[in-house]
Structures are given as structure tokens and as C-alpha cells.
Coordinates of C-alpha atoms in Angstrom, one line a residue:
M28 CA -5.0 30.4 -3.5
D29 CA -1.3 30.8 -4.6
K30 CA 0.2 27.6 -6.0
Y31 CA 3.0 27.5 -3.4
K32 CA 0.7 28.3 -0.5
K33 CA -1.8 25.7 -1.7
L34 CA 1.1 23.1 -1.9
I35 CA 2.2 23.9 1.7
S36 CA -1.4 23.9 3.0
N37 CA -2.1 20.5 1.5
T38 CA 1.3 19.2 2.7
M39 CA 0.5 20.2 6.3
I40 CA -2.9 18.5 6.1
F41 CA -1.4 15.3 4.6
A42 CA 1.3 15.5 7.2
I43 CA -1.2 15.0 10.0
G44 CA -2.5 11.7 8.5
T45 CA 0.7 10.4 6.9
F46 CA 2.9 11.2 9.9
S47 CA 0.7 9.2 12.2
S48 CA 0.7 6.2 9.9
K49 CA 4.4 6.3 9.3
V50 CA 5.3 7.0 12.9
L51 CA 3.4 3.8 13.6
V52 CA 6.4 1.9 12.3
F53 CA 8.5 3.3 15.1
L54 CA 5.8 3.0 17.8
L55 CA 5.4 -0.7 17.2
M56 CA 9.1 -1.7 16.6
P57 CA 9.7 -2.3 20.3
L58 CA 6.6 -4.5 20.4
Y59 CA 7.5 -6.5 17.3
T60 CA 11.1 -7.1 18.2
R61 CA 10.2 -8.3 21.7
V62 CA 7.2 -10.5 20.7
L63 CA 8.7 -11.9 17.5
N64 CA 12.2 -13.5 17.3
N65 CA 14.5 -12.8 14.4
A66 CA 13.3 -15.7 12.3
D67 CA 9.6 -15.0 12.9
Y68 CA 10.1 -11.4 12.0
G69 CA 11.9 -12.4 8.8
V70 CA 9.0 -14.7 7.8
V71 CA 6.4 -12.0 8.6
D72 CA 8.3 -9.6 6.4
L73 CA 8.3 -12.0 3.5
I74 CA 4.5 -12.5 3.9
I75 CA 3.8 -8.8 3.8
Q76 CA 6.2 -8.2 0.9
T77 CA 4.6 -11.1 -1.1
G78 CA 1.3 -9.5 -0.5
N79 CA 2.6 -6.1 -1.6
L80 CA 3.8 -7.8 -4.9
L81 CA 0.3 -9.3 -5.5
I82 CA -1.6 -6.0 -4.8
P83 CA -0.8 -4.3 -8.1
I84 CA -1.5 -7.5 -10.0
V85 CA -4.8 -8.1 -8.3
S86 CA -5.8 -4.4 -8.7
V87 CA -4.4 -4.2 -12.2
G88 CA -2.7 -1.1 -11.0
I89 CA -6.0 0.7 -11.1
I90 CA -5.3 2.8 -8.0
N91 CA -2.8 4.8 -10.0
A92 CA -5.5 5.5 -12.6
V93 CA -8.1 6.4 -9.8
V94 CA -5.8 9.1 -8.5
R95 CA -4.9 10.5 -12.0
F96 CA -8.4 10.5 -13.5
G97 CA -10.0 11.4 -10.2
L98 CA -8.1 14.7 -10.3
D99 CA -9.4 15.3 -13.8
D100 CA -12.5 17.6 -13.6
S101 CA -13.7 16.4 -17.0
T102 CA -14.1 12.8 -15.9
S103 CA -17.1 11.4 -14.1
K104 CA -16.1 10.5 -10.5
S105 CA -18.7 7.7 -10.5
D106 CA -17.1 6.2 -13.6
V107 CA -13.6 6.4 -12.0
F108 CA -14.6 4.9 -8.6
S109 CA -16.8 2.2 -10.2
T110 CA -14.1 1.2 -12.6
G111 CA -11.6 0.8 -9.7
F112 CA -14.1 -1.1 -7.6
I113 CA -15.1 -3.6 -10.3
T114 CA -11.5 -4.1 -11.4
I115 CA -10.4 -5.0 -7.9
L116 CA -13.3 -7.5 -7.5
C117 CA -12.5 -9.1 -10.8
G118 CA -8.8 -9.3 -10.0
F119 CA -9.3 -10.8 -6.6
T120 CA -11.6 -13.4 -8.1
A121 CA -8.9 -14.4 -10.5
L122 CA -6.4 -14.6 -7.6
V123 CA -8.8 -17.0 -5.8
L124 CA -8.9 -19.3 -8.9
F125 CA -5.1 -19.5 -8.9
Q126 CA -5.0 -20.5 -5.2
P127 CA -3.8 -24.1 -5.9
L128 CA -0.9 -22.8 -7.9
L129 CA 0.0 -20.0 -5.5
A130 CA 0.0 -22.4 -2.6
K131 CA 3.1 -24.0 -4.0
V132 CA 5.1 -20.8 -3.9
P133 CA 7.7 -20.7 -1.1
Y134 CA 6.6 -18.6 1.9
M135 CA 3.0 -18.8 0.7
S136 CA 2.0 -22.4 1.2
Q137 CA 1.6 -22.1 5.0
H138 CA 0.1 -18.6 5.0
T139 CA -2.1 -18.4 1.8
I140 CA -5.3 -17.3 3.6
L141 CA -3.4 -14.6 5.5
I142 CA -1.9 -13.2 2.3
Y143 CA -5.3 -13.3 0.6
L144 CA -7.0 -11.3 3.4
F145 CA -4.1 -8.8 3.5
V146 CA -4.2 -8.3 -0.3
F147 CA -7.9 -7.8 -0.7
M148 CA -8.4 -5.4 2.2
A149 CA -5.2 -3.4 1.2
C150 CA -6.6 -3.0 -2.3
M151 CA -10.0 -1.8 -1.0
R152 CA -8.5 0.6 1.5
S153 CA -6.1 2.1 -1.2
L154 CA -9.1 2.5 -3.5
C155 CA -11.2 4.3 -0.9
S156 CA -8.4 6.5 0.5
Q157 CA -6.9 7.6 -2.8
F158 CA -10.3 8.4 -4.3
T159 CA -11.1 10.4 -1.2
R160 CA -7.8 12.3 -1.7
A161 CA -8.5 12.8 -5.5
K162 CA -12.0 14.2 -4.6
G163 CA -10.3 16.9 -2.6
Y164 CA -11.4 15.7 0.8
V165 CA -7.9 16.2 2.2
R166 CA -8.9 16.7 5.8
L167 CA -11.0 13.5 5.8
Y168 CA -8.0 11.7 4.1
A169 CA -5.7 12.9 6.9
F170 CA -8.2 12.0 9.7
D171 CA -8.5 8.5 8.3
G172 CA -4.7 8.2 8.5
V173 CA -4.8 9.1 12.2
L174 CA -7.7 6.7 12.8
S175 CA -6.0 3.9 11.0
T176 CA -2.9 4.4 13.1
I177 CA -4.8 4.2 16.4
T178 CA -6.8 1.0 15.4
T179 CA -3.6 -0.7 14.1
I180 CA -1.9 -0.1 17.5
I181 CA -4.9 -1.4 19.4
F182 CA -5.2 -4.5 17.3
N183 CA -1.4 -5.2 17.5
I184 CA -1.5 -5.1 21.2
L185 CA -4.7 -7.2 21.3
Y186 CA -3.5 -9.9 18.9
L187 CA 0.2 -10.0 19.7
V188 CA 0.3 -9.4 23.5
V189 CA -3.1 -10.5 24.8
F190 CA -3.9 -13.3 22.4
Q191 CA -0.3 -14.1 21.5
W192 CA -1.1 -15.0 17.9
G193 CA 2.4 -14.3 16.6
I194 CA 2.7 -14.2 12.9
V195 CA -1.1 -14.5 12.4
G196 CA -1.7 -11.7 14.8
Y197 CA 0.7 -9.4 13.0
V198 CA -1.1 -9.8 9.7
M199 CA -4.6 -9.8 11.2
A200 CA -3.9 -6.5 13.0
I201 CA -3.3 -4.9 9.6
F202 CA -6.3 -6.5 8.0
T203 CA -8.7 -5.5 10.8
A204 CA -7.4 -1.9 10.8
D205 CA -7.8 -1.7 7.0
F206 CA -11.3 -3.1 7.2
L207 CA -12.4 -0.5 9.6
S208 CA -10.8 2.2 7.5
V209 CA -12.8 1.1 4.4
I210 CA -16.1 1.1 6.5
F211 CA -15.3 4.6 7.8
L212 CA -14.5 6.1 4.3
F213 CA -17.5 4.4 2.7
T214 CA -19.8 6.1 5.2
S215 CA -18.2 9.4 6.0
A216 CA -17.2 10.2 2.3
K217 CA -20.4 8.5 1.1
L218 CA -18.4 6.5 -1.4
Y219 CA -21.4 4.2 -2.0
R220 CA -22.9 7.0 -4.1
Y221 CA -20.2 6.5 -6.7
I222 CA -20.7 2.8 -7.2
R223 CA -22.7 1.7 -10.2
F224 CA -22.5 -1.4 -12.4
K225 CA -24.3 0.0 -15.5
G226 CA -23.8 3.0 -17.7
I227 CA -20.1 3.4 -17.0
S228 CA -18.4 5.2 -19.8
R229 CA -16.4 2.8 -22.0
L230 CA -14.0 5.7 -22.9
T231 CA -13.2 6.2 -19.2
V232 CA -12.7 2.5 -18.6
S233 CA -10.4 2.1 -21.6
S234 CA -8.5 5.3 -20.8
M235 CA -7.9 4.2 -17.2
L236 CA -6.8 0.7 -18.2
R237 CA -4.5 2.1 -20.9
Y238 CA -2.9 4.3 -18.3
C239 CA -2.6 1.8 -15.5
I240 CA -1.8 -1.5 -17.2
P241 CA 1.8 -0.4 -18.0
L242 CA 2.1 0.6 -14.3
I243 CA 1.6 -3.1 -13.2
P244 CA 5.0 -4.2 -14.2
T245 CA 6.3 -0.8 -13.1
T246 CA 5.0 -1.5 -9.6
M247 CA 6.4 -5.0 -9.7
F248 CA 9.8 -3.7 -10.7
W249 CA 9.6 -1.2 -7.8
W250 CA 8.9 -4.2 -5.6
I251 CA 12.0 -6.0 -7.0
M252 CA 14.2 -3.0 -6.2
N253 CA 12.8 -2.8 -2.7
V254 CA 12.3 -6.4 -1.8
S255 CA 14.3 -8.8 -4.0
D256 CA 17.3 -8.4 -1.7
R257 CA 15.3 -9.8 1.2
Y258 CA 14.4 -13.0 -0.6
I259 CA 18.0 -13.5 -1.6
V260 CA 19.3 -12.7 1.9
S261 CA 16.8 -15.2 3.3
H262 CA 17.9 -17.8 0.8
V263 CA 21.6 -17.3 1.2
L264 CA 22.0 -16.2 4.8
G265 CA 18.8 -17.4 6.4
S266 CA 15.6 -16.0 8.0
E267 CA 17.4 -14.6 11.0
A268 CA 19.6 -12.4 8.8
N269 CA 16.6 -11.3 6.8
G270 CA 14.9 -10.4 10.1
L271 CA 17.7 -8.0 10.9
F272 CA 17.6 -6.6 7.4
A273 CA 13.9 -6.1 7.6
V274 CA 14.3 -4.1 10.8
S275 CA 17.0 -1.9 9.4
Y276 CA 14.6 -0.9 6.6
K277 CA 12.3 0.7 9.1
V278 CA 14.7 3.6 10.1
P279 CA 15.0 5.0 6.5
T280 CA 11.2 5.2 6.6
I281 CA 11.7 8.7 8.2
V282 CA 13.1 9.9 4.9
N283 CA 10.2 8.2 3.1
L284 CA 7.9 9.9 5.5
I285 CA 9.0 13.4 4.4
S286 CA 8.6 12.3 0.8
T287 CA 5.2 10.7 1.2
I288 CA 3.7 13.7 2.9
F289 CA 5.0 16.0 0.2
I290 CA 4.2 13.8 -2.8
D291 CA 0.6 13.4 -1.8
A292 CA 0.2 17.2 -1.9
W293 CA 2.5 17.6 -4.9
Q294 CA 0.5 15.3 -7.1
I295 CA -2.5 17.7 -6.7
S296 CA -0.4 20.8 -7.3
A297 CA 1.6 19.4 -10.3
F298 CA -1.3 20.0 -12.6
T299 CA -1.9 23.6 -11.8
E300 CA 0.5 25.2 -14.3
Q301 CA -0.7 25.5 -17.9
T302 CA 2.2 27.1 -19.7
Q303 CA 5.4 25.1 -20.2
L304 CA 7.7 27.8 -18.9
A305 CA 5.7 28.3 -15.7
R306 CA 5.6 24.6 -15.2
E307 CA 9.4 24.2 -15.6
R308 CA 10.0 27.0 -13.0
F309 CA 7.5 25.5 -10.6
F310 CA 9.0 22.0 -10.8
T311 CA 12.6 23.4 -10.5
K312 CA 11.9 25.5 -7.4
V313 CA 10.0 22.8 -5.7
F314 CA 12.6 20.1 -6.4
R315 CA 15.5 22.1 -5.1
T316 CA 13.7 22.5 -1.8
Y317 CA 12.6 18.9 -1.8
Q318 CA 16.0 17.4 -2.4
S319 CA 17.6 19.7 0.3
L320 CA 15.1 18.3 2.8
L321 CA 15.8 14.7 1.8
F322 CA 19.6 15.0 1.9
T323 CA 19.5 16.8 5.3
A324 CA 17.2 14.3 6.8
G325 CA 19.3 11.4 5.4
S326 CA 22.4 12.9 6.9
G327 CA 20.8 13.2 10.3
L328 CA 19.5 9.6 10.2
I329 CA 22.9 8.2 9.5
L330 CA 24.3 10.2 12.4
F331 CA 21.7 8.9 14.8
A332 CA 21.4 5.4 13.3
K333 CA 22.9 3.6 16.3
L334 CA 20.9 5.6 18.8
I335 CA 17.6 5.2 17.0
T336 CA 18.2 1.4 16.7
K337 CA 19.1 1.2 20.4
L338 CA 15.9 3.0 21.4
L339 CA 13.5 1.2 19.0
V340 CA 14.4 -2.5 19.0
S341 CA 15.4 -5.2 21.4
D342 CA 19.1 -6.2 21.9
A343 CA 18.6 -9.2 19.6
F344 CA 18.0 -6.8 16.7
Y345 CA 20.6 -4.1 17.5
A346 CA 23.1 -5.3 14.9
S347 CA 20.7 -4.1 12.2
W348 CA 22.1 -0.6 12.6
E349 CA 25.0 -1.3 10.3
Y350 CA 22.7 -1.8 7.3
I351 CA 20.9 1.5 7.8
P352 CA 23.4 3.9 6.0
F353 CA 23.2 2.4 2.5
L354 CA 19.4 2.0 2.9
V355 CA 19.1 5.7 3.8
M356 CA 21.0 6.6 0.6
A357 CA 18.7 4.2 -1.4
T358 CA 15.6 5.7 0.1
T359 CA 16.8 9.3 -0.6
F360 CA 17.2 8.5 -4.3
S361 CA 14.0 6.5 -4.3
C362 CA 12.1 9.6 -3.1
M363 CA 13.7 11.7 -5.9
V364 CA 12.8 9.1 -8.5
T365 CA 9.2 9.3 -7.2
F366 CA 9.2 13.1 -7.7
L367 CA 10.4 12.7 -11.3
G368 CA 7.6 10.1 -11.8
T369 CA 5.2 12.9 -11.3
V370 CA 6.4 14.2 -14.7
Y371 CA 5.3 11.0 -16.4
M372 CA 2.0 11.1 -14.4
T373 CA 1.3 14.7 -15.5
E374 CA 2.0 13.8 -19.1
K375 CA 0.3 10.4 -18.9
K376 CA 3.5 8.7 -20.1
S377 CA 3.3 5.6 -17.9
V378 CA 5.3 3.5 -20.4
F379 CA 8.4 5.5 -19.8
A380 CA 8.0 5.0 -16.0
L381 CA 7.9 1.3 -16.8
A382 CA 11.1 1.4 -18.9
T383 CA 13.2 3.2 -16.4
T384 CA 12.0 1.1 -13.5
A385 CA 12.7 -2.1 -15.4
I386 CA 16.3 -1.1 -16.0
G387 CA 16.7 -0.4 -12.3
A388 CA 15.1 -3.7 -11.3
G389 CA 17.4 -5.6 -13.6
I390 CA 20.5 -3.9 -12.2
N391 CA 19.2 -4.6 -8.7
I392 CA 18.8 -8.4 -9.2
C393 CA 22.2 -8.7 -10.8
L394 CA 24.0 -6.8 -8.1
N395 CA 22.1 -8.7 -5.4
L396 CA 23.3 -12.0 -6.8
I397 CA 26.8 -10.8 -7.0
L398 CA 27.2 -8.7 -3.8
I399 CA 25.1 -10.6 -1.2
P400 CA 27.0 -13.9 -1.3
R401 CA 30.3 -11.9 -1.1
Y402 CA 29.5 -9.0 1.2
G403 CA 26.5 -10.3 3.1
V404 CA 23.5 -8.1 4.0
N405 CA 25.1 -4.8 3.2
G406 CA 25.8 -6.0 -0.3
G407 CA 22.0 -6.1 -0.8
A408 CA 21.6 -2.6 0.7
F409 CA 24.3 -1.2 -1.5
A410 CA 22.7 -2.9 -4.6
T411 CA 19.4 -1.2 -3.8
F412 CA 21.2 2.2 -3.6
I413 CA 22.9 1.8 -6.9
S414 CA 19.7 0.7 -8.7
Y415 CA 17.8 3.8 -7.5
F416 CA 20.7 6.0 -8.3
V417 CA 20.7 4.7 -11.9
V418 CA 16.9 5.1 -12.3
F419 CA 17.2 8.7 -11.0
L420 CA 19.9 9.5 -13.6
L421 CA 17.8 8.0 -16.4
R422 CA 14.7 9.9 -15.4
A423 CA 16.6 13.1 -14.8
V424 CA 17.8 13.0 -18.4
H425 CA 14.6 11.6 -20.1
T426 CA 12.0 13.8 -18.3
R427 CA 13.7 16.9 -19.8
K428 CA 11.8 15.9 -23.0
Y429 CA 8.6 17.1 -21.2
I430 CA 9.7 19.4 -18.4
K431 CA 13.2 20.9 -18.2
I432 CA 14.1 21.0 -14.6
R433 CA 17.2 23.0 -14.0
W434 CA 19.5 20.8 -12.0
N435 CA 22.2 22.0 -9.7
V436 CA 24.6 19.2 -10.6
F437 CA 27.4 20.3 -8.3
K438 CA 25.2 20.4 -5.3
M439 CA 23.7 17.0 -6.1
L440 CA 27.1 15.4 -6.4
F441 CA 28.3 17.1 -3.2
N442 CA 25.3 15.9 -1.2
T443 CA 25.6 12.4 -2.5
S444 CA 29.3 12.3 -1.8
M445 CA 28.7 13.5 1.8
L446 CA 26.1 10.7 2.4
M447 CA 28.5 8.1 1.0
I448 CA 31.4 9.3 3.2
Q449 CA 29.1 9.3 6.3
S450 CA 27.9 5.8 5.4
L451 CA 31.4 4.4 5.1
I452 CA 32.6 6.0 8.3
L453 CA 29.7 4.6 10.3
I454 CA 29.8 1.1 8.8
N455 CA 33.5 0.8 9.4
E456 CA 33.3 2.5 12.8
I457 CA 36.6 4.3 12.2
P458 CA 38.2 5.9 15.4
Y459 CA 36.3 9.0 16.6
W460 CA 33.6 8.3 14.1
I461 CA 30.9 10.2 16.0
W462 CA 32.9 13.5 15.7
Y463 CA 33.3 13.0 11.9
E464 CA 29.5 12.2 11.6
I465 CA 28.6 15.3 13.6
G466 CA 30.9 17.5 11.5
L467 CA 29.6 16.1 8.2
T468 CA 26.0 16.5 9.3
V469 CA 26.6 20.2 10.2
I470 CA 28.2 20.8 6.8
M471 CA 25.2 19.1 5.1
I472 CA 22.7 21.3 7.0
I473 CA 24.7 24.5 6.2
T474 CA 24.8 23.5 2.5
N475 CA 21.1 22.8 2.2
L476 CA 19.6 25.2 4.6
G477 CA 19.6 28.1 2.1
A478 CA 17.1 26.4 -0.3
I479 CA 14.8 25.5 2.6
L480 CA 14.8 29.0 4.1
V481 CA 14.2 30.6 0.7
A482 CA 11.1 28.5 0.2
L483 CA 9.9 29.3 3.7
Q484 CA 10.6 33.0 3.2
K485 CA 8.6 33.0 -0.1
I486 CA 5.6 31.3 1.5
V487 CA 5.7 33.7 4.6
G488 CA 6.2 36.7 2.3
Q489 CA 3.2 35.8 0.1
H490 CA 1.1 35.2 3.2
L491 CA 1.9 38.6 4.7
K492 CA 1.3 40.3 1.3
R493 CA -2.1 38.8 1.1
A494 CA -2.9 39.7 4.7
Q495 CA -2.1 43.4 4.0

């Protein structure tokens, strides 16, 4: 199958599973914002984000290695899955031993058991689902995404509406859905056949650990750029302000949705080219279409930020719309940073992924401490955008050492400037803002539509050529 056609085919399949899980955020927003008040939602958000910080530590980042080495035909799949499984068990055991210490951490003392349940089952589900994807069972991977979405909705209604468990119900709904997903994948993909505790290749174990260990701090730094502002907002402005901020993060998930669907398929296709020149052409063409989609989607989200917020959340959370524009910009560049991370993944240069992310995390914390006390919640949103923007610039320059992507610098600057203008217009609600937003969105579509259409034309043309 042609590399572009295969990429599109996998993207469509992953879209089925990923879209359902991502759209879950929007389906449940009306429920969350009506069952939980601003303060409770702020606490729930910190519980989940604390768990997300612990996941790469407990798993030693092994999920990244499971994907990378699972895609390598020369590596035993049993060695890969067994290494991941044993690593997670050992990491969680260590976490249990540290329970007395972790119980003293703010936001954990009252919810330690919930966080432990969330972390363990999230690690196991990631292991099973990502290994299934690496094995090439893309349809099963997609179906699991749909199934997980359905069960999560059911358990949220059951725990939050029927049982009225509040914060506990929110976390337990995620835990129960993840547990059922693990059982489903273990049986349907017969993952139990890949577990063994003896005879595992030491070379595979050492190679996987050398690859993933530098990614532990990398993931933690990613977490800092995504979440540190929420802790500082909660500390400086209170849980209610953080509740609004947490809600505003959900809308840019639409941009992240486009990225996640594509990246899942892209990570499989990125290894197909063997010659350097062919690889550079492939990366360049794909990125130009990718960034056009991201900027166009981001522009549309800023235009409809108020409307989306009005439809999705209760009146108590409506004010969260004003934090969406800068978060959309941050998410757009976060997605492009992830794309460039594929270069490091392809070359197995995880140390450089760590270095660039560490710089971004440092910038993020410094700007949060400066901007949030002075400008409030939007100071944190702007700090997140700047940190991702800097990481993108660093990776855009450094990855040329391995793959020389040909950048259209003028178009990138134009698209970024357009999003910034849209953000400032909406946040400040200048007179006739809606007409300015519509006009700027139309310009953004016209500017980026060409790259999208060229890609579609190429795919359709190749398909017709093969059909003849």
C-alpha cells in the first residue's frame, strides 16, 4: 500500500476510536458542570492531574518503549510486552511503599486511594492499548476506544447522577471503564500469550529501559507545561478559579483531537522511508498539511469559543470562555511539538526530547509565577502558549540535524499572527468583535485550504490510478 494511502487509512481507523474517546469530554461537560460546583471540579482536576504526573514515574515511561520497540519487527513481541508488564508491577509496588510520604502531599492526603486506583489502571490500559496498536491491530484498537467511551459515560451517569458520589464517582467512573478495557484487550487480542517471567531477552530489556528512562523526566516536564499553571492558579486565586480554568482546557481538546488521531497513525508510517531524501520529503509534505489543519481548526475554535462554552457548560462556568483563545494557541503548538517529537522517536534520540521539553517547562514555571499574580488566569494560559512556542522553535532547529523539514516560515508566522489577533480581539471583546473574528477565520481558511486540498487530491489521484 502506498505510504500516503496507508497513512490516511490508519488515520481514518484511529479516528473512529480516538474521536469517540475525545468527544467524551464534550458529552460529559454538561453533566460535570451541573453535578459538581466550581470548587469540586477544581479539586477533581488536581486529583486527575496528580495521577497523570505519577503515571510516567510508576511505569518508568515504559509505554513509550512498548510502542517504539513493538513496531520493530526484529524485536520479540513477548519480550516487549512482558518487559512493560513487569515494569509497571514493580513501579506500582514502589509507589505503595511510598504511601506514607505521598499522603502528606497537598491534594493527595484525602484522596490517596483514589489516585492509586486511577494510576494503576491507567498504566495497565495504556500498556494493553498501545501494544495492541503496535501489533497492527488498528481496528481492535479503534473499537476499544469506542467501547471505553460508552462504558465511561454509563459509569459517570451511574456514579454521579444515581449514586451521587461526587468527586469519588468521577474518579471511579474512569477506573471502572479502564478496568473493563484491560479485560477486553487481554481476551480479544489474547495479550496473555505475550506474558512470561522467564527467558526475557536482557538486550531487549536494557534497550527499552535506555530508551524510556530519559522520557520519564520528559513526560514530567510535559506535565509541568500542561498543569503547573493550575496548581499556581489554585494556590493564588483559589479552587473556584482553577475550576473555571480546568473547564476552559476542554475546548482546545478539539485541536488535540485532530492531532491525536493523526499522530497515532503517523507514528506507524514515520518508519516506512529508508532513504534520507525520501524521508525528508515525506515529513515535509505531511507536516505542511498537518499544520494547515491545526491552524484552521484553532481559528474556528476561537471564533466559536463563546458558543461552545454556552452549549457545553452550566451558567456558573460560562466565564471560562475568556481563557480559551490562548489555550487554543498553546494546544496548536503543542501538537506541532509532538509531531517533531516523532523525529526523535524515529532516531531513538529521547535525550534531546528531554532537553527541549525541560527548557519549555522551566520557562513555563517562571512565566506562571510572574504572570498569574499580575494578570490572573489568562496569565497562566499565555505562559503555556509561550513555553510551547519556544519548544517548537528549538525542535524545529535541532531536528534538522536528523531530518531537514522544509519550513514555510512566512506561512507559519502569518498563521500564528492571525491566531494571536483573534485571541486579543475576543478576550478584549472589542466592538463588533464577531465580524472581525468571522473575517479572520475566513482568511485563515483561504490561506490553508490549498495545502489540505493538495493532499486530498494526491490521495484521491493515487486511489483512482490504482483502480484503473
